[in-house]
């Protein structure tokens, strides 16, 4: 896998998943950079460690659940304070589109 | 001018002055604000200073019979949410964003009576090792203004080294407290995962990062860590420290066994760093400690594992910046175009790089080969440390393989930039604590020593650090920052 | 199983994905109130709005209720489960990922039995806990905007509501069975008190995976997903329509596309929801902000031991007690009515008589007055007193209905009091009835003649006349006996 090279189409596909609108220059540059970073990352791809359990969490389990107690939410003006395009009672977004 | 010389002033000494009535918090805060006005134009370590707000907070502390730390100033990395005070994470996408609550660690600081001087510069969303990736321009190293202060908590390091704050809080995801502490000649503590609340810390890689103190002395670091290391009900992964944090005194190291992973030092370590490191081993021996070799065979794969896991988590953590509820929005005729335009304009190149790597590594067809494989390596790195700690009390390494590098030197080579964290990343992957402290100079720039311990060994690390610190007798004030310089 | 859907050599293969909003006090990952119908964006906080630095903390009660549902549905409960991030960008998803569960759900495989003479079983794949999305209110065209460019306003009140998603294997073979299964599953969740399961309010939502295949085949055809059918009737009709559509395609030699469909109940048609976006790639990975949830066997046993009687078990019990299937099913799926019945049966000592009253007068009154059983002024205690008067012959059925109506009208009235006040006690003595019979026979000589001439059905008329004469209070059985005796003498 060390010979991975990202094509421009692959870069655009990943950028689409991540909702990054890249211009052609960025696609070209990221393709190059990602290829070189992935080449390094791929040094672990061949390690024969399929039987090693993955570490999925940062620490051992702990009693981390919250009691079911409701508290009032924010005043609406605080909720909307940072909104780029607030309406009287909500957050406006452009049409969903095609 | 207030007449208080804040250059090189430790928080402990400032606390003593306040409690002895030698000065008020207002006077002390004004002295720091004066210092900031004098040098931050050159250093560019603060992103946000609100003098009136700081002085009002200081006066409030002067008006009450506060606790021990009441009235001592502090600076916060601009990754930590501050209620009613702009918080940017060093990103354009959060320009103008004003949090509606404090991060837990800031709330703890406020409760202790600490007075915020402002918010410090960082690599955008803490992604970087030089603070050059800030959307608001690079911070300069007070030891040499042509060099980087390290990163991502470069601003938090530079303000302390430049005398613009007695101490500060940073965050550490792969070395972001320890490496800038090393580059700026400071003490920095990366705590055990799950002992400091992450609530209100703008997330980069959730399973790797913790908040920690950056200070001029080990005792200051311990004092500040006492304030922030607490349980919380707002972070499910945080249960606080297992035992109270103790402010250490310098002492001998009899009975202590240090492990040194010599194989890791073979390549890429600057000779000056290596020389200072070897001198510290001699100091340890002289203080009564035993030095043995340890092996951390999977550590060398830490960089690869880290650059899958951290970007994977980051790619999801940064998806919320979509122009709907806060922050930047670039108008577009439909939602999807608005997302793409907003995120393209709001994120800098390094952030985009990491979002792309992370998205790729989690995407269909690559998930197991990259993400799961990296999690397996993470398991092995943890096991390496577990095995090593069966035979030693702590492990010694340099914090960074180099001293501070020139601004611009690594900007075009992401991998070279990432490689500066090879000694720090494995610690985050293992979730264990490490202390970085100054270790003499190499060509006039700070060198560093990193002491790594098992989970919940903060008190041990601080005690060991105090012992080295006393022997090193490092002058924390950069020559160009000395009074009259 | 009721008659499977089979047409022209093809059979239906149906699986369901059911979303149940849990009725906890607070949301899944923050302490905002879990309320329906409040003013937009008033039950929101940093977590709901995905502010930078906000962290989720899981609601213990939501976990507990999910496990109870899992136990009630016969699911295995694994020792460890974990939350995962399911990533997609949409304005209703503030983090652009939903905290859900991926390969380690709270509830594992199970088997759910729909009982009855034509009963069947459905295997459950899993049940996992996740958070609901926000609500988008599509704005009308605003002044000054280009036509068609009006956007939406997002209300984050609903975001973070605990949702339990229950997934079945494709074991259902007809639209009717899909409805029957969902009815019983809904009743089970309501019985344990985990949700109101109100389809109109969206606290119960069902998606159906539908395909057809040649009868006898063991392979599955290409399936389509029908989204959010918000009533049992729409579920049945939507699935029916989709099966017909697929059959039409297959018979025309066309391909069935794997797609998501929306059923429009007003037109009975299905439309594709598929956007031109590429297939979803949710990029699941374990949620690093939450630690795994562990279950110990002791607590699980305690939870299982404290479940109330569940609809399926209740159906079995009522059927065994002799109730007809339709009655047993109604009572099994209506926990309130069933509780009323059990209370009443305990007081009257006869489940069948109690069931007749509950299914008859009581249900009619509850429907007419829009009350639940527990809200009725006719408590089991009052009704039992009324039934006792019927059983001991004090009043007949006709009078009993009048007494019941009086008990509804006046919460202070007692059955015995009403009988006395209105003089409703049965006229049952031979003398009293004899007088009435004499009078009626004397007044209707033609009918008496006809009966004696062999037209036996005339007796019905004569009984009716006697009953009328008694003011409805005659003991009908005794009356008929006496009348026959008199006529044949």
PDB file of N, CA and C in Angstrom, chain B residues 377-447:
ATOM      1  N   UNK B 377      -2.075  -0.135  16.607  1.00  0.00           N
ATOM      2  CA  UNK B 377      -0.749   0.380  16.974  1.00  0.00           C
ATOM      3  C   UNK B 377      -0.850   1.127  18.313  1.00  0.00           C
ATOM      4  N   UNK B 378      -1.966   1.837  18.485  1.00  0.00           N
ATOM      5  CA  UNK B 378      -2.167   2.549  19.754  1.00  0.00           C
ATOM      6  C   UNK B 378      -2.155   1.569  20.931  1.00  0.00           C
ATOM      7  N   UNK B 379      -2.808   0.444  20.751  1.00  0.00           N
ATOM      8  CA  UNK B 379      -2.795  -0.593  21.787  1.00  0.00           C
ATOM      9  C   UNK B 379      -1.370  -1.032  22.096  1.00  0.00           C
ATOM     10  N   UNK B 380      -0.570  -1.239  21.044  1.00  0.00           N
ATOM     11  CA  UNK B 380       0.796  -1.735  21.242  1.00  0.00           C
ATOM     12  C   UNK B 380       1.674  -0.681  21.916  1.00  0.00           C
ATOM     13  N   UNK B 381       1.452   0.575  21.573  1.00  0.00           N
ATOM     14  CA  UNK B 381       2.224   1.647  22.212  1.00  0.00           C
ATOM     15  C   UNK B 381       1.901   1.700  23.703  1.00  0.00           C
ATOM     16  N   UNK B 382       0.631   1.563  24.023  1.00  0.00           N
ATOM     17  CA  UNK B 382       0.234   1.531  25.436  1.00  0.00           C
ATOM     18  C   UNK B 382       0.896   0.353  26.149  1.00  0.00           C
ATOM     19  N   UNK B 383       0.876  -0.798  25.474  1.00  0.00           N
ATOM     20  CA  UNK B 383       1.470  -1.989  26.094  1.00  0.00           C
ATOM     21  C   UNK B 383       2.963  -1.804  26.310  1.00  0.00           C
ATOM     22  N   UNK B 384       3.623  -1.144  25.344  1.00  0.00           N
ATOM     23  CA  UNK B 384       5.062  -0.853  25.504  1.00  0.00           C
ATOM     24  C   UNK B 384       5.311  -0.085  26.799  1.00  0.00           C
ATOM     25  N   UNK B 385       4.519   0.968  26.997  1.00  0.00           N
ATOM     26  CA  UNK B 385       4.697   1.775  28.210  1.00  0.00           C
ATOM     27  C   UNK B 385       4.381   0.952  29.460  1.00  0.00           C
ATOM     28  N   UNK B 386       3.275   0.196  29.402  1.00  0.00           N
ATOM     29  CA  UNK B 386       2.913  -0.627  30.567  1.00  0.00           C
ATOM     30  C   UNK B 386       4.056  -1.554  30.948  1.00  0.00           C
ATOM     31  N   UNK B 387       4.623  -2.193  29.934  1.00  0.00           N
ATOM     32  CA  UNK B 387       5.727  -3.115  30.180  1.00  0.00           C
ATOM     33  C   UNK B 387       6.915  -2.370  30.776  1.00  0.00           C
ATOM     34  N   UNK B 388       7.231  -1.221  30.190  1.00  0.00           N
ATOM     35  CA  UNK B 388       8.388  -0.459  30.669  1.00  0.00           C
ATOM     36  C   UNK B 388       8.194  -0.044  32.130  1.00  0.00           C
ATOM     37  N   UNK B 389       6.984   0.381  32.475  1.00  0.00           N
ATOM     38  CA  UNK B 389       6.757   0.879  33.837  1.00  0.00           C
ATOM     39  C   UNK B 389       6.726  -0.231  34.886  1.00  0.00           C
ATOM     40  N   UNK B 390       6.780  -1.479  34.424  1.00  0.00           N
ATOM     41  CA  UNK B 390       6.927  -2.559  35.405  1.00  0.00           C
ATOM     42  C   UNK B 390       8.329  -2.549  35.985  1.00  0.00           C
ATOM     43  N   UNK B 391       9.274  -1.973  35.228  1.00  0.00           N
ATOM     44  CA  UNK B 391      10.660  -1.992  35.703  1.00  0.00           C
ATOM     45  C   UNK B 391      11.217  -0.634  36.067  1.00  0.00           C
ATOM     46  N   UNK B 392      10.545   0.436  35.707  1.00  0.00           N
ATOM     47  CA  UNK B 392      11.083   1.767  35.997  1.00  0.00           C
ATOM     48  C   UNK B 392       9.980   2.665  36.549  1.00  0.00           C
ATOM     49  N   UNK B 393      10.425   3.716  37.263  1.00  0.00           N
ATOM     50  CA  UNK B 393       9.444   4.665  37.806  1.00  0.00           C
ATOM     51  C   UNK B 393       9.010   5.676  36.757  1.00  0.00           C
ATOM     52  N   UNK B 394       9.942   6.052  35.905  1.00  0.00           N
ATOM     53  CA  UNK B 394       9.635   7.056  34.887  1.00  0.00           C
ATOM     54  C   UNK B 394      10.604   6.892  33.734  1.00  0.00           C
ATOM     55  N   UNK B 395      10.235   7.447  32.590  1.00  0.00           N
ATOM     56  CA  UNK B 395      11.058   7.350  31.387  1.00  0.00           C
ATOM     57  C   UNK B 395      11.549   8.749  31.036  1.00  0.00           C
ATOM     58  N   UNK B 396      12.795   8.848  30.634  1.00  0.00           N
ATOM     59  CA  UNK B 396      13.375  10.135  30.259  1.00  0.00           C
ATOM     60  C   UNK B 396      13.614  10.186  28.750  1.00  0.00           C
ATOM     61  N   UNK B 397      13.254  11.306  28.174  1.00  0.00           N
ATOM     62  CA  UNK B 397      13.516  11.578  26.758  1.00  0.00           C
ATOM     63  C   UNK B 397      13.647  13.089  26.625  1.00  0.00           C
ATOM     64  N   UNK B 398      14.290  13.569  25.547  1.00  0.00           N
ATOM     65  CA  UNK B 398      14.124  14.991  25.256  1.00  0.00           C
ATOM     66  C   UNK B 398      12.640  15.224  24.925  1.00  0.00           C
ATOM     67  N   UNK B 399      12.162  16.457  25.110  1.00  0.00           N
ATOM     68  CA  UNK B 399      10.782  16.743  24.715  1.00  0.00           C
ATOM     69  C   UNK B 399      10.705  16.837  23.194  1.00  0.00           C
ATOM     70  N   UNK B 400      11.628  17.593  22.627  1.00  0.00           N
ATOM     71  CA  UNK B 400      11.688  17.740  21.172  1.00  0.00           C
ATOM     72  C   UNK B 400      13.094  17.382  20.714  1.00  0.00           C
ATOM     73  N   UNK B 401      13.226  16.866  19.505  1.00  0.00           N
ATOM     74  CA  UNK B 401      14.547  16.481  19.022  1.00  0.00           C
ATOM     75  C   UNK B 401      15.411  17.668  18.599  1.00  0.00           C
ATOM     76  N   UNK B 402      14.782  18.846  18.530  1.00  0.00           N
ATOM     77  CA  UNK B 402      15.519  20.038  18.089  1.00  0.00           C
ATOM     78  C   UNK B 402      15.204  21.186  19.026  1.00  0.00           C
ATOM     79  N   UNK B 403      15.966  22.263  18.893  1.00  0.00           N
ATOM     80  CA  UNK B 403      15.567  23.519  19.516  1.00  0.00           C
ATOM     81  C   UNK B 403      14.622  24.232  18.548  1.00  0.00           C
ATOM     82  N   UNK B 404      14.159  25.404  18.982  1.00  0.00           N
ATOM     83  CA  UNK B 404      13.209  26.155  18.157  1.00  0.00           C
ATOM     84  C   UNK B 404      13.787  26.390  16.766  1.00  0.00           C
ATOM     85  N   UNK B 405      12.971  26.112  15.737  1.00  0.00           N
ATOM     86  CA  UNK B 405      13.459  26.298  14.361  1.00  0.00           C
ATOM     87  C   UNK B 405      13.017  27.658  13.818  1.00  0.00           C
ATOM     88  N   UNK B 406      13.680  28.123  12.756  1.00  0.00           N
ATOM     89  CA  UNK B 406      13.343  29.441  12.217  1.00  0.00           C
ATOM     90  C   UNK B 406      11.923  29.482  11.647  1.00  0.00           C
ATOM     91  N   UNK B 407      11.289  30.625  11.785  1.00  0.00           N
ATOM     92  CA  UNK B 407       9.958  30.815  11.203  1.00  0.00           C
ATOM     93  C   UNK B 407      10.042  30.541   9.705  1.00  0.00           C
ATOM     94  N   UNK B 408       9.130  29.739   9.215  1.00  0.00           N
ATOM     95  CA  UNK B 408       9.079  29.430   7.785  1.00  0.00           C
ATOM     96  C   UNK B 408       9.842  28.191   7.387  1.00  0.00           C
ATOM     97  N   UNK B 409      10.735  27.690   8.274  1.00  0.00           N
ATOM     98  CA  UNK B 409      11.637  26.614   7.868  1.00  0.00           C
ATOM     99  C   UNK B 409      10.919  25.326   7.513  1.00  0.00           C
ATOM    100  N   UNK B 410       9.820  25.037   8.190  1.00  0.00           N
ATOM    101  CA  UNK B 410       9.163  23.742   7.966  1.00  0.00           C
ATOM    102  C   UNK B 410       7.758  23.889   7.402  1.00  0.00           C
ATOM    103  N   UNK B 411       7.404  25.119   7.058  1.00  0.00           N
ATOM    104  CA  UNK B 411       6.025  25.388   6.662  1.00  0.00           C
ATOM    105  C   UNK B 411       5.617  24.631   5.404  1.00  0.00           C
ATOM    106  N   UNK B 412       6.580  24.382   4.524  1.00  0.00           N
ATOM    107  CA  UNK B 412       6.234  23.734   3.271  1.00  0.00           C
ATOM    108  C   UNK B 412       6.417  22.225   3.301  1.00  0.00           C
ATOM    109  N   UNK B 413       6.770  21.716   4.474  1.00  0.00           N
ATOM    110  CA  UNK B 413       7.015  20.276   4.567  1.00  0.00           C
ATOM    111  C   UNK B 413       6.253  19.726   5.774  1.00  0.00           C
ATOM    112  N   UNK B 414       4.984  19.394   5.577  1.00  0.00           N
ATOM    113  CA  UNK B 414       4.158  18.950   6.706  1.00  0.00           C
ATOM    114  C   UNK B 414       4.802  17.815   7.486  1.00  0.00           C
ATOM    115  N   UNK B 415       5.393  16.860   6.797  1.00  0.00           N
ATOM    116  CA  UNK B 415       5.951  15.710   7.507  1.00  0.00           C
ATOM    117  C   UNK B 415       7.102  16.107   8.418  1.00  0.00           C
ATOM    118  N   UNK B 416       7.939  17.037   7.957  1.00  0.00           N
ATOM    119  CA  UNK B 416       9.050  17.507   8.787  1.00  0.00           C
ATOM    120  C   UNK B 416       8.502  18.212  10.023  1.00  0.00           C
ATOM    121  N   UNK B 417       7.428  18.970   9.829  1.00  0.00           N
ATOM    122  CA  UNK B 417       6.782  19.636  10.953  1.00  0.00           C
ATOM    123  C   UNK B 417       6.259  18.608  11.939  1.00  0.00           C
ATOM    124  N   UNK B 418       5.555  17.601  11.404  1.00  0.00           N
ATOM    125  CA  UNK B 418       4.975  16.573  12.276  1.00  0.00           C
ATOM    126  C   UNK B 418       6.069  15.841  13.054  1.00  0.00           C
ATOM    127  N   UNK B 419       7.228  15.640  12.402  1.00  0.00           N
ATOM    128  CA  UNK B 419       8.288  14.829  13.003  1.00  0.00           C
ATOM    129  C   UNK B 419       8.860  15.468  14.267  1.00  0.00           C
ATOM    130  N   UNK B 420       8.621  16.769  14.445  1.00  0.00           N
ATOM    131  CA  UNK B 420       9.127  17.411  15.660  1.00  0.00           C
ATOM    132  C   UNK B 420       8.431  16.883  16.904  1.00  0.00           C
ATOM    133  N   UNK B 421       7.325  16.161  16.724  1.00  0.00           N
ATOM    134  CA  UNK B 421       6.541  15.669  17.863  1.00  0.00           C
ATOM    135  C   UNK B 421       6.784  14.182  18.157  1.00  0.00           C
ATOM    136  N   UNK B 422       7.846  13.596  17.563  1.00  0.00           N
ATOM    137  CA  UNK B 422       7.988  12.134  17.714  1.00  0.00           C
ATOM    138  C   UNK B 422       8.142  11.688  19.172  1.00  0.00           C
ATOM    139  N   UNK B 423       8.713  12.551  20.036  1.00  0.00           N
ATOM    140  CA  UNK B 423       8.901  12.136  21.427  1.00  0.00           C
ATOM    141  C   UNK B 423       7.673  12.440  22.299  1.00  0.00           C
ATOM    142  N   UNK B 424       6.777  13.240  21.778  1.00  0.00           N
ATOM    143  CA  UNK B 424       5.621  13.609  22.587  1.00  0.00           C
ATOM    144  C   UNK B 424       4.347  12.843  22.221  1.00  0.00           C
ATOM    145  N   UNK B 425       4.163  12.557  20.912  1.00  0.00           N
ATOM    146  CA  UNK B 425       2.930  11.897  20.462  1.00  0.00           C
ATOM    147  C   UNK B 425       2.624  10.577  21.151  1.00  0.00           C
ATOM    148  N   UNK B 426       3.626   9.704  21.358  1.00  0.00           N
ATOM    149  CA  UNK B 426       3.292   8.396  21.953  1.00  0.00           C
ATOM    150  C   UNK B 426       2.647   8.543  23.334  1.00  0.00           C
ATOM    151  N   UNK B 427       3.012   9.613  24.041  1.00  0.00           N
ATOM    152  CA  UNK B 427       2.455   9.844  25.373  1.00  0.00           C
ATOM    153  C   UNK B 427       0.940  10.088  25.277  1.00  0.00           C
ATOM    154  N   UNK B 428       0.524  10.879  24.293  1.00  0.00           N
ATOM    155  CA  UNK B 428      -0.911  11.138  24.101  1.00  0.00           C
ATOM    156  C   UNK B 428      -1.633   9.866  23.686  1.00  0.00           C
ATOM    157  N   UNK B 429      -0.993   9.077  22.830  1.00  0.00           N
ATOM    158  CA  UNK B 429      -1.629   7.836  22.384  1.00  0.00           C
ATOM    159  C   UNK B 429      -1.822   6.891  23.566  1.00  0.00           C
ATOM    160  N   UNK B 430      -0.918   6.974  24.556  1.00  0.00           N
ATOM    161  CA  UNK B 430      -1.024   6.098  25.726  1.00  0.00           C
ATOM    162  C   UNK B 430      -1.887   6.699  26.822  1.00  0.00           C
ATOM    163  N   UNK B 431      -2.182   7.989  26.729  1.00  0.00           N
ATOM    164  CA  UNK B 431      -3.025   8.627  27.740  1.00  0.00           C
ATOM    165  C   UNK B 431      -2.355   8.831  29.083  1.00  0.00           C
ATOM    166  N   UNK B 432      -1.018   8.883  29.076  1.00  0.00           N
ATOM    167  CA  UNK B 432      -0.267   8.978  30.333  1.00  0.00           C
ATOM    168  C   UNK B 432       0.318  10.384  30.480  1.00  0.00           C
ATOM    169  N   UNK B 433       0.778  10.743  31.689  1.00  0.00           N
ATOM    170  CA  UNK B 433       1.273  12.104  31.912  1.00  0.00           C
ATOM    171  C   UNK B 433       2.761  12.251  31.576  1.00  0.00           C
ATOM    172  N   UNK B 434       3.141  13.458  31.255  1.00  0.00           N
ATOM    173  CA  UNK B 434       4.558  13.757  31.027  1.00  0.00           C
ATOM    174  C   UNK B 434       4.810  15.206  31.386  1.00  0.00           C
ATOM    175  N   UNK B 435       5.999  15.444  31.927  1.00  0.00           N
ATOM    176  CA  UNK B 435       6.407  16.788  32.326  1.00  0.00           C
ATOM    177  C   UNK B 435       7.593  17.198  31.467  1.00  0.00           C
ATOM    178  N   UNK B 436       7.507  18.408  30.892  1.00  0.00           N
ATOM    179  CA  UNK B 436       8.657  18.932  30.148  1.00  0.00           C
ATOM    180  C   UNK B 436       9.266  20.044  30.977  1.00  0.00           C
ATOM    181  N   UNK B 437      10.589  20.023  31.062  1.00  0.00           N
ATOM    182  CA  UNK B 437      11.225  21.125  31.779  1.00  0.00           C
ATOM    183  C   UNK B 437      12.511  21.544  31.088  1.00  0.00           C
ATOM    184  N   UNK B 438      12.923  22.788  31.328  1.00  0.00           N
ATOM    185  CA  UNK B 438      14.113  23.298  30.639  1.00  0.00           C
ATOM    186  C   UNK B 438      15.330  22.464  31.015  1.00  0.00           C
ATOM    187  N   UNK B 439      16.216  22.323  30.051  1.00  0.00           N
ATOM    188  CA  UNK B 439      17.391  21.490  30.262  1.00  0.00           C
ATOM    189  C   UNK B 439      18.589  22.179  29.622  1.00  0.00           C
ATOM    190  N   UNK B 440      18.868  23.375  30.136  1.00  0.00           N
ATOM    191  CA  UNK B 440      20.034  24.100  29.630  1.00  0.00           C
ATOM    192  C   UNK B 440      19.785  24.656  28.237  1.00  0.00           C
ATOM    193  N   UNK B 441      20.878  25.200  27.671  1.00  0.00           N
ATOM    194  CA  UNK B 441      20.785  25.817  26.355  1.00  0.00           C
ATOM    195  C   UNK B 441      21.598  25.027  25.346  1.00  0.00           C
ATOM    196  N   UNK B 442      21.152  25.106  24.112  1.00  0.00           N
ATOM    197  CA  UNK B 442      21.911  24.542  23.007  1.00  0.00           C
ATOM    198  C   UNK B 442      22.011  25.646  21.964  1.00  0.00           C
ATOM    199  N   UNK B 443      23.209  26.122  21.737  1.00  0.00           N
ATOM    200  CA  UNK B 443      23.398  27.275  20.840  1.00  0.00           C
ATOM    201  C   UNK B 443      22.512  28.452  21.242  1.00  0.00           C
ATOM    202  N   UNK B 444      22.393  28.684  22.535  1.00  0.00           N
ATOM    203  CA  UNK B 444      21.656  29.841  23.014  1.00  0.00           C
ATOM    204  C   UNK B 444      20.152  29.667  23.054  1.00  0.00           C
ATOM    205  N   UNK B 445      19.683  28.479  22.673  1.00  0.00           N
ATOM    206  CA  UNK B 445      18.242  28.231  22.707  1.00  0.00           C
ATOM    207  C   UNK B 445      17.939  27.134  23.725  1.00  0.00           C
ATOM    208  N   UNK B 446      16.737  27.209  24.330  1.00  0.00           N
ATOM    209  CA  UNK B 446      16.413  26.220  25.367  1.00  0.00           C
ATOM    210  C   UNK B 446      16.389  24.795  24.831  1.00  0.00           C
ATOM    211  N   UNK B 447      16.990  23.916  25.595  1.00  0.00           N
ATOM    212  CA  UNK B 447      16.885  22.484  25.378  1.00  0.00           C
ATOM    213  C   UNK B 447      15.897  21.970  26.426  1.00  0.00           C
TER     214      UNK B 447
END
